């Protein structure tokens, strides 16, 4: 594969629906298609019909898109049995952009199913089964998971050292990444660094690439030189160089910006390496606030002639990675009006992930952060007084920035209605929702509501998702209505919207009555919907809502279904409940004959990892499957789950996408790597 997965999933996996920091997510994709895979389409549904771009489809159309769409077909590459299925496939080619260096027509997959598959981690609530309490905490309990104690990691360390040299590349990759993720003290990190740095020049690029990803966790200042040597070595594999360049951004080395600018050679550099460097500059800018970085990016986007459109898009998107409203507002609004489709798409996405909080809100969050790290630590009277003063400043500061925010919303609303590219319009809907979640604006909701009333299949799904993300007052009633639609894609979007609306742990939760209503409708769909994939979406959404009584309903669906997709979504739903019972139910499946199905098994252990269920029997089972497993993909997935359980992260970091979203890469990459990275 000469193209790899550049930014947004940028890796496999991170963030949360307390709504994460603004610059943490959102993606753009590159393959078109209908709403439901051929094998998942309800037999009673009519085959997809071609529809003019701006005309509502005829009754019965189930394409799920308002652009011309051909019959659904399998993707050009087949992922291994343990990888998640592409949520949508097929569709005719769509020409993208007008710049030099294009190799004919490209295709775009912008259905909501793909967007959700690649962005859902941002909206997963922060719930865990068990936190790790160690002597280092003096008996305090962290308000979230913390790294596994080194003595516990030492028990699995020999297994990891053995598996990094496994004969199956897929297993070795997973072991290398998990080794970096699990290392819990300096001795273990030093040993991991030595092993991972030694693998950077492995003859198999998959292994070298995984070593770079593992180093993301354990690299220190001594790692800068070997990583840079690989990134700048023109004889090294392009993908490995790109991964190494991105790993540099996590080191926060004083020379990182200079090194990344050298690698971002838009004239003569390799595409993957240049793209990675441009993304890395965005991440670096978020940390350093170096004014030279925005100037460098803006030079590429607007001032340098004959730049490859993809480079312009990745550079403009890095203003979103930086996240600063004052820095990003002007270039991103200009990019939204650009003639090139790539630039408009990236601008529409990036405008939604800027930080729209007031200065007072940011300062309040900084004051509260140390107290929120542990459970039961009261805020001091002095800090309470500071917070009270700052809270009194919020309304005035919102009024002062209202003009800027309103101008951005107007630009997005205009593009939502009139842009000739459907993907731009769809990303505008998501960005309007994101902005409203941070800085409530009736204008943003009005734009979404107006587009929803046009009732265009493919757009209405994005509008209801945007309204759910933004907390619109009428999002609940619209999602309920859409959950009764005949179109399965629309019902699926309604399920996820109900999950987002009903999430009891979101920043501004809905009323108890609405939370209950969301859960009841979702449980009804789990029981009665005729489409197996919609049952799965409803089960996952029940997990988002988080009412423990949904567990039995999800478990029954998982046991009764013969389709692997709803089974995998159901496993995620059980994990997101954050209950011991949910973890027990998943563990039973991991111990059962269901583990013979590689696809189901990989999702089961992936879900088990999300629970942070750190009981001895959980680790013992995962280690046993890893050592005795006959399926290399199941072994890789169990190794990844061990890394998830061991890590102190809320969710394994999406290395290439922690605050990125535009990847000009092949969806196959995410299909095969989603549970490992």
PDB file of C-alpha atoms in Angstrom, residues 263-457:
ATOM      1  CA  UNK A 263      10.458  17.232   5.901  1.00  0.00           C
ATOM      2  CA  UNK A 264       7.482  19.191   4.509  1.00  0.00           C
ATOM      3  CA  UNK A 265       9.151  19.572   1.111  1.00  0.00           C
ATOM      4  CA  UNK A 266       6.089  20.240  -1.053  1.00  0.00           C
ATOM      5  CA  UNK A 267       8.169  20.326  -4.249  1.00  0.00           C
ATOM      6  CA  UNK A 268      10.310  17.216  -4.117  1.00  0.00           C
ATOM      7  CA  UNK A 269       9.248  15.256  -1.028  1.00  0.00           C
ATOM      8  CA  UNK A 270       7.373  11.954  -0.893  1.00  0.00           C
ATOM      9  CA  UNK A 271       3.654  12.449  -0.526  1.00  0.00           C
ATOM     10  CA  UNK A 272       3.220  10.444   2.684  1.00  0.00           C
ATOM     11  CA  UNK A 273       6.178  12.080   4.381  1.00  0.00           C
ATOM     12  CA  UNK A 274       5.209  15.631   3.407  1.00  0.00           C
ATOM     13  CA  UNK A 275       1.628  15.041   4.514  1.00  0.00           C
ATOM     14  CA  UNK A 276       2.758  13.650   7.861  1.00  0.00           C
ATOM     15  CA  UNK A 277       5.053  16.625   8.421  1.00  0.00           C
ATOM     16  CA  UNK A 278       2.267  19.102   7.630  1.00  0.00           C
ATOM     17  CA  UNK A 279      -0.007  17.346  10.096  1.00  0.00           C
ATOM     18  CA  UNK A 280       2.755  17.203  12.656  1.00  0.00           C
ATOM     19  CA  UNK A 281       3.214  20.955  12.397  1.00  0.00           C
ATOM     20  CA  UNK A 282      -0.430  21.346  13.362  1.00  0.00           C
ATOM     21  CA  UNK A 283       0.015  19.162  16.429  1.00  0.00           C
ATOM     22  CA  UNK A 284       3.218  20.990  17.306  1.00  0.00           C
ATOM     23  CA  UNK A 285       1.549  24.364  16.921  1.00  0.00           C
ATOM     24  CA  UNK A 286      -1.110  23.350  19.414  1.00  0.00           C
ATOM     25  CA  UNK A 287       1.599  22.757  22.008  1.00  0.00           C
ATOM     26  CA  UNK A 288       4.107  25.518  21.306  1.00  0.00           C
ATOM     27  CA  UNK A 289       1.935  28.419  20.073  1.00  0.00           C
ATOM     28  CA  UNK A 290       4.835  29.213  17.735  1.00  0.00           C
ATOM     29  CA  UNK A 291       3.634  31.966  15.339  1.00  0.00           C
ATOM     30  CA  UNK A 292       6.027  30.681  12.682  1.00  0.00           C
ATOM     31  CA  UNK A 293       3.922  27.546  12.231  1.00  0.00           C
ATOM     32  CA  UNK A 294       0.670  29.244  11.113  1.00  0.00           C
ATOM     33  CA  UNK A 295       2.725  31.494   8.826  1.00  0.00           C
ATOM     34  CA  UNK A 296       4.426  28.464   7.259  1.00  0.00           C
ATOM     35  CA  UNK A 297       1.094  26.693   6.728  1.00  0.00           C
ATOM     36  CA  UNK A 298      -0.604  29.771   5.294  1.00  0.00           C
ATOM     37  CA  UNK A 299       2.261  30.252   2.860  1.00  0.00           C
ATOM     38  CA  UNK A 300       1.604  26.778   1.456  1.00  0.00           C
ATOM     39  CA  UNK A 301      -2.169  27.171   1.256  1.00  0.00           C
ATOM     40  CA  UNK A 302      -2.528  30.626  -0.241  1.00  0.00           C
ATOM     41  CA  UNK A 303       0.794  32.077  -1.390  1.00  0.00           C
ATOM     42  CA  UNK A 304       2.826  29.333  -3.058  1.00  0.00           C
ATOM     43  CA  UNK A 305       1.886  28.620  -6.663  1.00  0.00           C
ATOM     44  CA  UNK A 306       1.201  25.201  -8.177  1.00  0.00           C
ATOM     45  CA  UNK A 307       0.994  23.361  -4.863  1.00  0.00           C
ATOM     46  CA  UNK A 308      -0.560  19.909  -4.930  1.00  0.00           C
ATOM     47  CA  UNK A 309      -4.204  20.306  -3.752  1.00  0.00           C
ATOM     48  CA  UNK A 310      -3.834  17.593  -1.120  1.00  0.00           C
ATOM     49  CA  UNK A 311      -0.947  19.477   0.488  1.00  0.00           C
ATOM     50  CA  UNK A 312      -3.014  22.649   0.604  1.00  0.00           C
ATOM     51  CA  UNK A 313      -5.861  20.692   2.215  1.00  0.00           C
ATOM     52  CA  UNK A 314      -3.690  19.079   4.872  1.00  0.00           C
ATOM     53  CA  UNK A 315      -2.024  22.404   5.634  1.00  0.00           C
ATOM     54  CA  UNK A 316      -5.331  24.263   6.010  1.00  0.00           C
ATOM     55  CA  UNK A 317      -6.621  21.461   8.193  1.00  0.00           C
ATOM     56  CA  UNK A 318      -3.689  21.879  10.544  1.00  0.00           C
ATOM     57  CA  UNK A 319      -5.202  25.191  11.639  1.00  0.00           C
ATOM     58  CA  UNK A 320      -7.899  22.990  13.157  1.00  0.00           C
ATOM     59  CA  UNK A 321      -5.254  20.848  14.815  1.00  0.00           C
ATOM     60  CA  UNK A 322      -3.780  23.977  16.360  1.00  0.00           C
ATOM     61  CA  UNK A 323      -7.291  24.798  17.554  1.00  0.00           C
ATOM     62  CA  UNK A 324      -6.848  28.514  18.266  1.00  0.00           C
ATOM     63  CA  UNK A 325      -9.849  30.544  17.082  1.00  0.00           C
ATOM     64  CA  UNK A 326      -7.827  33.746  16.699  1.00  0.00           C
ATOM     65  CA  UNK A 327      -5.218  31.950  14.588  1.00  0.00           C
ATOM     66  CA  UNK A 328      -7.541  29.797  12.492  1.00  0.00           C
ATOM     67  CA  UNK A 329     -10.644  31.906  11.849  1.00  0.00           C
ATOM     68  CA  UNK A 330      -9.378  34.019   8.942  1.00  0.00           C
ATOM     69  CA  UNK A 331      -7.524  31.353   6.891  1.00  0.00           C
ATOM     70  CA  UNK A 332     -10.247  28.753   7.419  1.00  0.00           C
ATOM     71  CA  UNK A 333     -13.061  31.069   6.353  1.00  0.00           C
ATOM     72  CA  UNK A 334     -11.009  31.933   3.293  1.00  0.00           C
ATOM     73  CA  UNK A 335     -10.406  28.228   2.661  1.00  0.00           C
ATOM     74  CA  UNK A 336     -14.137  27.493   2.843  1.00  0.00           C
ATOM     75  CA  UNK A 337     -14.588  29.762  -0.192  1.00  0.00           C
ATOM     76  CA  UNK A 338     -11.626  28.313  -2.108  1.00  0.00           C
ATOM     77  CA  UNK A 339     -12.121  27.035  -5.659  1.00  0.00           C
ATOM     78  CA  UNK A 340     -10.536  23.686  -4.837  1.00  0.00           C
ATOM     79  CA  UNK A 341     -12.788  21.020  -3.357  1.00  0.00           C
ATOM     80  CA  UNK A 342     -10.046  19.516  -1.193  1.00  0.00           C
ATOM     81  CA  UNK A 343      -9.398  22.844   0.510  1.00  0.00           C
ATOM     82  CA  UNK A 344     -13.098  23.546   1.055  1.00  0.00           C
ATOM     83  CA  UNK A 345     -13.660  20.118   2.574  1.00  0.00           C
ATOM     84  CA  UNK A 346     -10.757  20.440   4.972  1.00  0.00           C
ATOM     85  CA  UNK A 347     -11.791  23.969   5.930  1.00  0.00           C
ATOM     86  CA  UNK A 348     -15.361  22.857   6.660  1.00  0.00           C
ATOM     87  CA  UNK A 349     -14.053  20.141   8.962  1.00  0.00           C
ATOM     88  CA  UNK A 350     -11.433  22.273  10.699  1.00  0.00           C
ATOM     89  CA  UNK A 351     -13.832  25.134  11.475  1.00  0.00           C
ATOM     90  CA  UNK A 352     -15.788  22.735  13.665  1.00  0.00           C
ATOM     91  CA  UNK A 353     -12.847  21.756  15.855  1.00  0.00           C
ATOM     92  CA  UNK A 354     -11.533  25.182  16.754  1.00  0.00           C
ATOM     93  CA  UNK A 355     -11.795  26.157  20.412  1.00  0.00           C
ATOM     94  CA  UNK A 356     -14.884  28.362  20.791  1.00  0.00           C
ATOM     95  CA  UNK A 357     -14.664  28.678  24.574  1.00  0.00           C
ATOM     96  CA  UNK A 358     -14.156  32.085  26.128  1.00  0.00           C
ATOM     97  CA  UNK A 359     -10.901  32.962  27.884  1.00  0.00           C
ATOM     98  CA  UNK A 360     -12.722  32.684  31.222  1.00  0.00           C
ATOM     99  CA  UNK A 361     -13.993  29.193  30.398  1.00  0.00           C
ATOM    100  CA  UNK A 362     -10.486  28.058  29.463  1.00  0.00           C
ATOM    101  CA  UNK A 363      -9.068  29.451  32.708  1.00  0.00           C
ATOM    102  CA  UNK A 364     -11.805  27.774  34.761  1.00  0.00           C
ATOM    103  CA  UNK A 365     -11.010  24.443  33.102  1.00  0.00           C
ATOM    104  CA  UNK A 366      -7.310  24.894  33.923  1.00  0.00           C
ATOM    105  CA  UNK A 367      -8.092  25.614  37.593  1.00  0.00           C
ATOM    106  CA  UNK A 368     -10.363  22.589  37.901  1.00  0.00           C
ATOM    107  CA  UNK A 369      -8.081  20.146  36.076  1.00  0.00           C
ATOM    108  CA  UNK A 370      -5.854  19.160  39.044  1.00  0.00           C
ATOM    109  CA  UNK A 371      -8.894  18.589  41.264  1.00  0.00           C
ATOM    110  CA  UNK A 372     -10.691  16.530  38.640  1.00  0.00           C
ATOM    111  CA  UNK A 373      -7.729  14.187  38.294  1.00  0.00           C
ATOM    112  CA  UNK A 374      -8.732  12.401  41.502  1.00  0.00           C
ATOM    113  CA  UNK A 375     -12.058  11.400  42.990  1.00  0.00           C
ATOM    114  CA  UNK A 376     -13.317  13.276  46.039  1.00  0.00           C
ATOM    115  CA  UNK A 377     -10.754  16.105  46.159  1.00  0.00           C
ATOM    116  CA  UNK A 378     -12.595  19.354  46.978  1.00  0.00           C
ATOM    117  CA  UNK A 379     -11.651  22.610  45.285  1.00  0.00           C
ATOM    118  CA  UNK A 380      -9.925  25.000  47.669  1.00  0.00           C
ATOM    119  CA  UNK A 381     -11.838  28.119  48.819  1.00  0.00           C
ATOM    120  CA  UNK A 382      -9.282  30.318  47.033  1.00  0.00           C
ATOM    121  CA  UNK A 383      -9.832  28.561  43.710  1.00  0.00           C
ATOM    122  CA  UNK A 384     -13.592  28.525  44.233  1.00  0.00           C
ATOM    123  CA  UNK A 385     -13.449  32.298  44.584  1.00  0.00           C
ATOM    124  CA  UNK A 386     -11.395  32.611  41.394  1.00  0.00           C
ATOM    125  CA  UNK A 387     -13.870  30.432  39.515  1.00  0.00           C
ATOM    126  CA  UNK A 388     -16.812  32.499  40.732  1.00  0.00           C
ATOM    127  CA  UNK A 389     -15.183  35.693  39.461  1.00  0.00           C
ATOM    128  CA  UNK A 390     -14.376  34.098  36.111  1.00  0.00           C
ATOM    129  CA  UNK A 391     -17.905  32.750  35.706  1.00  0.00           C
ATOM    130  CA  UNK A 392     -19.153  36.307  35.941  1.00  0.00           C
ATOM    131  CA  UNK A 393     -16.990  37.219  32.938  1.00  0.00           C
ATOM    132  CA  UNK A 394     -18.245  34.512  30.574  1.00  0.00           C
ATOM    133  CA  UNK A 395     -21.337  36.284  29.239  1.00  0.00           C
ATOM    134  CA  UNK A 396     -19.452  39.488  28.449  1.00  0.00           C
ATOM    135  CA  UNK A 397     -16.649  37.586  26.735  1.00  0.00           C
ATOM    136  CA  UNK A 398     -19.148  35.602  24.673  1.00  0.00           C
ATOM    137  CA  UNK A 399     -20.718  38.866  23.612  1.00  0.00           C
ATOM    138  CA  UNK A 400     -17.315  40.192  22.545  1.00  0.00           C
ATOM    139  CA  UNK A 401     -16.561  37.140  20.406  1.00  0.00           C
ATOM    140  CA  UNK A 402     -20.136  36.781  19.138  1.00  0.00           C
ATOM    141  CA  UNK A 403     -19.399  38.645  15.916  1.00  0.00           C
ATOM    142  CA  UNK A 404     -16.575  36.300  14.937  1.00  0.00           C
ATOM    143  CA  UNK A 405     -18.543  33.173  15.820  1.00  0.00           C
ATOM    144  CA  UNK A 406     -21.615  34.453  13.993  1.00  0.00           C
ATOM    145  CA  UNK A 407     -19.583  35.134  10.839  1.00  0.00           C
ATOM    146  CA  UNK A 408     -18.198  31.586  10.905  1.00  0.00           C
ATOM    147  CA  UNK A 409     -21.678  30.125  11.402  1.00  0.00           C
ATOM    148  CA  UNK A 410     -23.021  32.196   8.511  1.00  0.00           C
ATOM    149  CA  UNK A 411     -20.244  30.969   6.224  1.00  0.00           C
ATOM    150  CA  UNK A 412     -20.885  27.350   7.208  1.00  0.00           C
ATOM    151  CA  UNK A 413     -24.638  27.815   6.820  1.00  0.00           C
ATOM    152  CA  UNK A 414     -24.205  29.315   3.360  1.00  0.00           C
ATOM    153  CA  UNK A 415     -21.974  26.412   2.310  1.00  0.00           C
ATOM    154  CA  UNK A 416     -24.456  23.955   3.849  1.00  0.00           C
ATOM    155  CA  UNK A 417     -27.142  25.268   1.520  1.00  0.00           C
ATOM    156  CA  UNK A 418     -25.234  26.127  -1.637  1.00  0.00           C
ATOM    157  CA  UNK A 419     -21.882  24.370  -1.990  1.00  0.00           C
ATOM    158  CA  UNK A 420     -21.847  22.135  -5.066  1.00  0.00           C
ATOM    159  CA  UNK A 421     -19.945  19.389  -3.236  1.00  0.00           C
ATOM    160  CA  UNK A 422     -22.063  17.135  -1.042  1.00  0.00           C
ATOM    161  CA  UNK A 423     -19.182  16.287   1.270  1.00  0.00           C
ATOM    162  CA  UNK A 424     -18.584  19.954   2.054  1.00  0.00           C
ATOM    163  CA  UNK A 425     -22.265  20.333   2.905  1.00  0.00           C
ATOM    164  CA  UNK A 426     -22.196  17.292   5.170  1.00  0.00           C
ATOM    165  CA  UNK A 427     -19.123  18.437   7.070  1.00  0.00           C
ATOM    166  CA  UNK A 428     -20.710  21.872   7.487  1.00  0.00           C
ATOM    167  CA  UNK A 429     -23.625  20.179   9.273  1.00  0.00           C
ATOM    168  CA  UNK A 430     -21.260  18.420  11.688  1.00  0.00           C
ATOM    169  CA  UNK A 431     -19.232  21.582  12.297  1.00  0.00           C
ATOM    170  CA  UNK A 432     -22.353  23.620  13.045  1.00  0.00           C
ATOM    171  CA  UNK A 433     -23.272  21.030  15.670  1.00  0.00           C
ATOM    172  CA  UNK A 434     -19.785  21.086  17.180  1.00  0.00           C
ATOM    173  CA  UNK A 435     -19.798  24.877  17.433  1.00  0.00           C
ATOM    174  CA  UNK A 436     -23.216  24.896  19.079  1.00  0.00           C
ATOM    175  CA  UNK A 437     -22.025  22.355  21.663  1.00  0.00           C
ATOM    176  CA  UNK A 438     -19.251  24.730  22.780  1.00  0.00           C
ATOM    177  CA  UNK A 439     -20.883  28.094  22.225  1.00  0.00           C
ATOM    178  CA  UNK A 440     -24.680  27.764  21.933  1.00  0.00           C
ATOM    179  CA  UNK A 441     -25.953  29.753  18.972  1.00  0.00           C
ATOM    180  CA  UNK A 442     -29.551  29.616  17.798  1.00  0.00           C
ATOM    181  CA  UNK A 443     -28.316  30.564  14.336  1.00  0.00           C
ATOM    182  CA  UNK A 444     -26.358  27.306  13.976  1.00  0.00           C
ATOM    183  CA  UNK A 445     -29.409  25.259  14.950  1.00  0.00           C
ATOM    184  CA  UNK A 446     -31.613  27.231  12.557  1.00  0.00           C
ATOM    185  CA  UNK A 447     -29.342  26.371   9.641  1.00  0.00           C
ATOM    186  CA  UNK A 448     -29.445  22.675  10.574  1.00  0.00           C
ATOM    187  CA  UNK A 449     -33.198  22.728  11.065  1.00  0.00           C
ATOM    188  CA  UNK A 450     -33.728  24.417   7.699  1.00  0.00           C
ATOM    189  CA  UNK A 451     -31.613  21.835   5.878  1.00  0.00           C
ATOM    190  CA  UNK A 452     -33.360  18.998   7.723  1.00  0.00           C
ATOM    191  CA  UNK A 453     -36.703  20.268   6.455  1.00  0.00           C
ATOM    192  CA  UNK A 454     -35.465  19.858   2.883  1.00  0.00           C
ATOM    193  CA  UNK A 455     -35.500  16.127   3.684  1.00  0.00           C
ATOM    194  CA  UNK A 456     -32.688  15.086   1.371  1.00  0.00           C
ATOM    195  CA  UNK A 457     -31.526  11.533   1.996  1.00  0.00           C
TER     196      UNK A 457
END
